[in-house]
Each structure stands twice: as C-alpha cells, then as structure tokens.
XYZ file of C-alpha atoms in Angstrom:
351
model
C 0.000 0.000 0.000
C 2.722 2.394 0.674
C 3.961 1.936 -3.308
C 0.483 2.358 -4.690
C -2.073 3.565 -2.161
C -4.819 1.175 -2.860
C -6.561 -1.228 -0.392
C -9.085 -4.025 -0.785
C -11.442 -4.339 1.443
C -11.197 -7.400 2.636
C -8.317 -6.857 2.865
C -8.255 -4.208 5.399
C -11.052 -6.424 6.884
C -8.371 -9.047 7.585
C -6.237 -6.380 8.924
C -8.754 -5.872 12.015
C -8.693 -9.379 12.538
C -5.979 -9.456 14.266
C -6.104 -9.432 18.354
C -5.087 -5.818 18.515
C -8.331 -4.604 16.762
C -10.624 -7.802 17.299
C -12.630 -4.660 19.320
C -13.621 -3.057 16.311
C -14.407 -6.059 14.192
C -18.048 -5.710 15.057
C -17.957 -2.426 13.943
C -16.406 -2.688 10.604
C -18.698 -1.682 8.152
C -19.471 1.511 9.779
C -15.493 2.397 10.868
C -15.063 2.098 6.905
C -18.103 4.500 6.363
C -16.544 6.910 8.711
C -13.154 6.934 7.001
C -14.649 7.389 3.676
C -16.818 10.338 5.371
C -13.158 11.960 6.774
C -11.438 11.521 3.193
C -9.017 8.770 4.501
C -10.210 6.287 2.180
C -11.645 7.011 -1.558
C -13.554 4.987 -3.326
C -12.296 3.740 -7.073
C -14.974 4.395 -9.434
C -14.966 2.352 -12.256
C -17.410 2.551 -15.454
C -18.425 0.015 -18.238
C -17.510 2.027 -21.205
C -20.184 0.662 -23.458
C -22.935 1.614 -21.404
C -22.172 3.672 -19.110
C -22.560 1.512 -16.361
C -21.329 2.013 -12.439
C -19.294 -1.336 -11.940
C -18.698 -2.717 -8.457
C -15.856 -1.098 -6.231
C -12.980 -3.148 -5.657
C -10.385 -1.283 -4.745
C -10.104 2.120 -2.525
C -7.670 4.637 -2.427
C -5.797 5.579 1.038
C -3.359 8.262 0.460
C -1.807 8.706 3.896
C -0.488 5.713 3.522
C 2.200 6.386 0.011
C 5.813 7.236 1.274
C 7.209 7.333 -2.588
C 7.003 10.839 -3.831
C 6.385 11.576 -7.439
C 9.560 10.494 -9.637
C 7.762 10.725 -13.210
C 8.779 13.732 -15.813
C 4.628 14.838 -15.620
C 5.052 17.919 -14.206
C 8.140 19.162 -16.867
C 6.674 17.093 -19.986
C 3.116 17.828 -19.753
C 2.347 21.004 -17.298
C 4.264 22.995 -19.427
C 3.264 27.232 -19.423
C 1.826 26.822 -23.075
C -0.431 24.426 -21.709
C -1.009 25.079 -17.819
C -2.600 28.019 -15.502
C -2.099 27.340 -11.974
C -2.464 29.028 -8.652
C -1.305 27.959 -4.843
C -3.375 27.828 -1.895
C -1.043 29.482 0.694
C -0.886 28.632 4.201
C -0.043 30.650 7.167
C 2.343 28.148 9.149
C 5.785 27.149 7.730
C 4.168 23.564 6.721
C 1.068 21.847 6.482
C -0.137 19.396 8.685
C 0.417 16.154 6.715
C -3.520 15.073 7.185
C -4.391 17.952 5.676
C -2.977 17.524 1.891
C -3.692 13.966 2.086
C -7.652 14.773 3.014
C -7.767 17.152 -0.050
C -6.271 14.167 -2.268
C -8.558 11.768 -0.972
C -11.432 14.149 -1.995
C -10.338 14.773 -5.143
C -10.267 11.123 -6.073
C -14.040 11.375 -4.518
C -14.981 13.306 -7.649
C -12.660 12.954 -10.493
C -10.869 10.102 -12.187
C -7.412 8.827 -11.656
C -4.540 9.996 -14.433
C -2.325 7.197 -15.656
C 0.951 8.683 -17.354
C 3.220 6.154 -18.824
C 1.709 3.106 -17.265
C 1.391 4.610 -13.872
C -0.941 5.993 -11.825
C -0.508 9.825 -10.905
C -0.445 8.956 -7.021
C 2.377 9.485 -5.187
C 2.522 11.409 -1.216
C 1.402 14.610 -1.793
C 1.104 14.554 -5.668
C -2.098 13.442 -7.646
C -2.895 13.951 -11.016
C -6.501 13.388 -12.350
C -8.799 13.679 -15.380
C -11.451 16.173 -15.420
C -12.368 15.147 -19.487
C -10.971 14.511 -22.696
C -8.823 17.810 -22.653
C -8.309 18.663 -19.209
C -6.101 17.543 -16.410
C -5.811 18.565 -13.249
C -2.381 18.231 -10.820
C -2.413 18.794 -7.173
C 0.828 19.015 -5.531
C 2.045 19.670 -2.249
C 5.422 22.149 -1.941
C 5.935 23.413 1.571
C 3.260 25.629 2.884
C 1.683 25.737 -0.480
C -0.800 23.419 -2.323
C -0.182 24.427 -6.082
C -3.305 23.462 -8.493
C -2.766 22.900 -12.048
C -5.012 22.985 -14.546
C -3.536 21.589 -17.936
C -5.404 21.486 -21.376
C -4.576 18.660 -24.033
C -3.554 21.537 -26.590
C -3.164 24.927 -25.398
C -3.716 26.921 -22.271
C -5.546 29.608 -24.306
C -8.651 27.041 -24.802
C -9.227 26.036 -21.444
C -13.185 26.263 -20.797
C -12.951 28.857 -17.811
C -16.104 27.499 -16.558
C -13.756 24.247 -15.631
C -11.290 26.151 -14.112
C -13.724 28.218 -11.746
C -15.851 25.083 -10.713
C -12.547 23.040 -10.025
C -10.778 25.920 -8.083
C -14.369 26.442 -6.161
C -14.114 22.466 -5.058
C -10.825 22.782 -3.756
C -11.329 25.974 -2.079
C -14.589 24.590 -0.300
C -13.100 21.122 0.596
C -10.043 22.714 1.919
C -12.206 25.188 4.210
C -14.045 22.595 5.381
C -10.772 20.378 6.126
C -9.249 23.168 7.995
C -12.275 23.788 10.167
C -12.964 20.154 10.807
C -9.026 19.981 12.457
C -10.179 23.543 14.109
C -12.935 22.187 15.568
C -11.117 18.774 16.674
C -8.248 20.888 18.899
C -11.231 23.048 20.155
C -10.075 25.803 18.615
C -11.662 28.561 19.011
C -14.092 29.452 15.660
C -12.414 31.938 13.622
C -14.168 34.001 10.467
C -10.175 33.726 9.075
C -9.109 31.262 6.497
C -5.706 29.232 7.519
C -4.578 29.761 3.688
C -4.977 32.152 0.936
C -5.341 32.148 -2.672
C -2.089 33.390 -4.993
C -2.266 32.890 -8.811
C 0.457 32.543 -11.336
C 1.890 34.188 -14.385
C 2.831 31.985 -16.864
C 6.335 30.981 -15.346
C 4.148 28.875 -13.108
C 6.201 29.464 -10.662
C 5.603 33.247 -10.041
C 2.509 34.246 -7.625
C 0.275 37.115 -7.063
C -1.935 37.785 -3.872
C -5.623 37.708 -4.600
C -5.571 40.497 -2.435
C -4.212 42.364 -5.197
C -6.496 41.416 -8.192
C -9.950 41.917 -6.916
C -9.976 45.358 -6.838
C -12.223 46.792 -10.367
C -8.819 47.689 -12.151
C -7.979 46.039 -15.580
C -3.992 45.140 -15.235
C -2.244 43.966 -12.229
C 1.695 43.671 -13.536
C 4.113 40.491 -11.989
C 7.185 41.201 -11.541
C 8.051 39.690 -14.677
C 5.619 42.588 -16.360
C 2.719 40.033 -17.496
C -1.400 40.969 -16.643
C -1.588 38.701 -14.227
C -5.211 39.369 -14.578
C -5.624 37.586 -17.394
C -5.398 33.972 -15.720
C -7.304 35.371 -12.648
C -9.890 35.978 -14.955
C -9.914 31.989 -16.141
C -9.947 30.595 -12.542
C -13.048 33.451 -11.728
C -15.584 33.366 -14.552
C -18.887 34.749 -13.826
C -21.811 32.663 -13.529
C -24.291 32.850 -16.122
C -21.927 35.200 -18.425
C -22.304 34.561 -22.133
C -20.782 37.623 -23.477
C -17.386 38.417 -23.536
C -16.091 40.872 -21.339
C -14.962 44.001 -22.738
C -11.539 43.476 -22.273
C -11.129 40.042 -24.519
C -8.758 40.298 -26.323
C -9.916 36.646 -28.347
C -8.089 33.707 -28.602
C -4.327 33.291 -27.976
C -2.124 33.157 -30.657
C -1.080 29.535 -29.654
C -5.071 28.703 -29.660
C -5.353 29.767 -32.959
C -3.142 27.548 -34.607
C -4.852 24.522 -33.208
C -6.934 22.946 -35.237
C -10.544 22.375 -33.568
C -11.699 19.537 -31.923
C -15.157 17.987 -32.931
C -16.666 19.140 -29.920
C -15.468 22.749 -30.446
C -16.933 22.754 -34.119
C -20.274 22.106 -32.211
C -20.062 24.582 -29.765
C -19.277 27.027 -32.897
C -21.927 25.872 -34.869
C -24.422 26.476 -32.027
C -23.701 29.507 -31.983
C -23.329 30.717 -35.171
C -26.519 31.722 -37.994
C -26.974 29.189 -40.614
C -26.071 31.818 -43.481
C -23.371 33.158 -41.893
C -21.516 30.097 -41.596
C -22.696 29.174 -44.879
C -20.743 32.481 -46.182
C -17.492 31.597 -43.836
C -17.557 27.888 -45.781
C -17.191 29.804 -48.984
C -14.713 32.069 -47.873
C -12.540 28.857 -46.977
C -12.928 26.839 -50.315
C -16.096 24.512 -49.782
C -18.410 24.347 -52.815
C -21.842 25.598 -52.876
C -22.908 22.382 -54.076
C -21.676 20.488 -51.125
C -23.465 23.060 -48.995
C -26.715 22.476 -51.008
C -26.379 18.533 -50.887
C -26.257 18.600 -47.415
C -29.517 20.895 -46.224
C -31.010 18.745 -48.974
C -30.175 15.699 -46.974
C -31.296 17.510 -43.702
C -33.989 19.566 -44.773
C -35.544 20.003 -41.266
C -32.406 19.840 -39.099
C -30.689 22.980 -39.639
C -28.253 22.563 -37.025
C -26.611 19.322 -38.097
C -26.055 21.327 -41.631
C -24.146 23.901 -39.869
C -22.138 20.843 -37.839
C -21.249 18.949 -41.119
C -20.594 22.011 -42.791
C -17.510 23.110 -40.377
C -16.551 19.064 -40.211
C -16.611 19.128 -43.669
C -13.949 22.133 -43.212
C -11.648 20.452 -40.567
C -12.061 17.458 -42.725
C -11.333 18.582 -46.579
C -8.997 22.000 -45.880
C -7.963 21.168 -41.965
C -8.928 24.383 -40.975
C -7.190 25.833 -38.013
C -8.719 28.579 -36.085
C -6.463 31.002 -37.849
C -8.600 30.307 -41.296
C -11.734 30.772 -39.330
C -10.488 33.863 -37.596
C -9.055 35.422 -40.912
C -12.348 34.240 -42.811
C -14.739 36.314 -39.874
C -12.287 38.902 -40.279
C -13.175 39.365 -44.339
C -16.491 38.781 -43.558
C -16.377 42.088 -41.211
C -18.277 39.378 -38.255
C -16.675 40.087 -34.857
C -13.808 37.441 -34.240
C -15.595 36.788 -30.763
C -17.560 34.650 -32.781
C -14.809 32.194 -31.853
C -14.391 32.839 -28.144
C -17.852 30.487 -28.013
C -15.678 27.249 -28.057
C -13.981 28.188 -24.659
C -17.648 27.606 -23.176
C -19.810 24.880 -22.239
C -23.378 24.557 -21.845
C -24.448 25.392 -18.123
C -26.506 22.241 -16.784
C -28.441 22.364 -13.666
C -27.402 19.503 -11.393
C-alpha cells in the first residue's frame, strides 16, 4: 500500500482481525463509512464504457499511507506554461499538517478520475494527477506551505473552458475550508471568520505568484514582476456565472489557440452559436463548394443545425482548418472574431 495507495477491502477487513483490533471487528462496516466520510479512504470508481454503467468497487484509495514521492517527468513534460494556468493555496504556518494535503487528495479522487501517465498511476505522497475530461487535467501538488493546483489542457492553455477552471478551483477551495475547520474544531479551537490559507495565482512561469488580495480590486492590469497581466489567468480561474458575453476586455483567442486545429466538440459549440447563413458564407470564404453546402440541407432539410455541424466538419475534414482560417475568414467577412471565443464555453446544466 505504501507503493500504490490502494486497499481491498477485505483486505483491510483481515487487517482488524488481528487481536489488537478484534474490538472493532463488530464495527467494521461503519469504521469504513466513517473513514470514507473523513477523506481517509476514496472509493475507485470504475465505469463500463459501453454503457455507461457504475461497476462494483474493488479497490479504494488511502493516500496517507504512500511514502514514494512523485519520480515521473509529468510535471516538466506535460504542465508545461503553453499548456497550464495554476495558482497555490497558501498557508499561514511554515508547513502543512500532513492530514491535511492527504484529506484534499482523498477528496479529489471522490470526484474525479485517476490519471495514468506512462503506465502509472498519478499517485504518489502529496502529488495526484486526475482527469477532469478529454482535454483537461488537473495536478495537485504539495510544496511546503503551499498546495499548487494545475489545470492543464490537451492543446493549449488559451482554450481552457474557464467554466472548468472556476468550478474546479471552487471544489478545492470549499473542501479545503471545510478540512481546515474540521481539524479547528477537533483541537477546540476557538471558531475563527479567518481562512488558515490564501489564494495566490500565477503568471505563466508557473512558478511566479500574485496575492488575490491584489487582483480583486475593479482595475484592468495587475503587472508580476516579470511585467505580465496577471489578470488575465485570474480571470480563467473566476468566470462569472451565467456570463455569455465576452467581457470588454477580450482580447480573443491566444495566438497559440489559434493555430490549433478544432476539436469535434469545439466545431459544435461554434456551430451552435453561429446563424446558418453566416456560416454558410465563412464555408465559402474557406474553399467549400456551394454544391456540397446544397447537398447537405437537402439531406437535412428540417435539421438545420446538423447542416451547420457537417458544414464546419466538412472544413476540418477537406482543408484542416485551423482557427487562424476561421479567424481570418470572420475577419473578411467584417463578423466580430468573438464569434470564436464560443468554443472556450460549455453549456451550463443544472445539477
């Protein structure tokens, strides 16, 4: 368990077998509810991937119990600052209680999946690396008095959906309140309206940190000391609720976004949001045929949107169309290039 922090458990069962716990035995199915209610042991949620499925647990994650700290390149190869915004939680005290980090890791395995790198699993004592979807990842790490949060996207850092960022950094922030009063409460510590941490975000050195303090107030830069806006990622980890305009300082996507070429799903969000003759105009622009645009609403007569999908496939497909093209054919068009700034959003969905 101390190589790869995963218990059976009948096997921890067998553990309290033994005449030191045989006290507890009775007890054992609700001593293992109670340490998956503190975030000492995780469940491992497994899916059929055909349909969907929960499949029985088997094994469960216990954290606090890996000694081997992370010795894999993840961090250098893959959270790289074209890729990766981050910010630290920053604590008061010198360190951090050790139960503390390995609570918030627990938790996180509670509610997203498990990253495998290379063949191995993205758990090591204080490190954890997980899968939020298809595009993003998310690192925890532990460094001193800091827990850094990373937030890496497949491509490039300039399409991460900030609606992600925001509801992961609002998890963490809320489970690692409610850790810190839970230990408050367990010394009888007096109740105190004071967080034990507070929030610093990076530039893109990743390794260069701002005070909240500093960024909340209504002005539109905030300069590192390396002379970047470090407004601009505060932005991504704080997105307004319910916002589906851009705000008026966009400035559009990044340079590096725009020579991606779009994913499938972005083409959808694109298409949902663009008129049907509009993008029929930006498909001529780029080289498609009016004939191919006439064959398909002639095969979809009644289904406008999947003609406006299958038109921009047809696109990525035929003339793999980066979002430069599209962003140079709005441009000649005279359509505001915020057109594109729809693909770094996702559809809200009441839970």
């Amino acid at each position: 368990m101390s190589e790869n922090g995963m218990i059976q458990k009948v096997d921890l069962y067998q553990i309290w077998e033994q005449e030191e716990f045989r006290q507890i035995l009775p007890f054992k199915e609700y001593i293992f509810d109670m340490l998956i209610h503190l975030d000492i042991v995780s469940e491992q949620r497994r899916y059929d991937t055909k349909t969907g499925s929960r499949l029985p647990i088997e094994n469960f994650f216990v954290p606090c119990m890996l000694t081997q700290r992370n010795n894999t390149d993840y961090l250098t190869q893959e959270c790289t600052p074209e890729r990766t915004v981050s910010l630290a939680f920053v604590f008061k005290g010198t360190i951090i209680p050790p139960a503390l980090p390995n609570r918030l890791i627990c938790a996180c395995l509670s509610m997203w999946t498990l990253k495998e790198y290379q063949g191995r699993k993205l758990m090591f004592s204080g490190f954890v690396g997980l899968s939020f979807d298809k595009e993003h990842d998310i690192v925890v790490c532990v460094e001193g008095h800091k827990i850094l949060l990373y937030l890496v996207h497949k491509r490039s850092k300039g399409l991460i959906i900030p609606d992600i960022a925001t509801s992961v950094r609002d998890c963490l922030f809320v489970t690692l309140e409610r850790i810190s009063e839970f230990y408050q409460s367990s010394i009888h510590c007096k109740a105190s309206s004071k967080l034990p941490f507070l929030t610093e975000y990076s530039c893109s050195k990743l390794n260069c940190f701002t005070s909240e303090n500093k960024l909340v107030s209504e002005t539109e830069e905030c300069l590192c000391k390396h002379g970047e806006n470090i407004k601009n990622n505060w932005r991504i980890w704080n997105k307004k609720k319910e916002q589906k305009q851009c705000d008026a300082n966009c400035q559009g996507l990044s340079e590096d976004a725009l020579s991606q070429i779009p994913s499938n799903t972005e083409l959808l969000r694109l298409s949902n949001h663009c008129e049907a003759h509009m993008l029929h105009e930006l498909a001529l622009h780029l080289g498609m045929e009016d004939m191919v645009w006439s064959d398909m609403v002639e095969n979809y007569p009644t289904n406008t949107q999947m003609v406006k999908f299958l038109t921009l496939i047809h696109l990525k497909e035929n003339y793999e169309i980066s979002f430069t093209e599209l962003d140079n054919g709005l441009r000649e068009m005279e359509v505001t290039t915020h057109k594109l700034c729809v693909v770094r959003r996702r559809k809200q969905v009441k839970s």
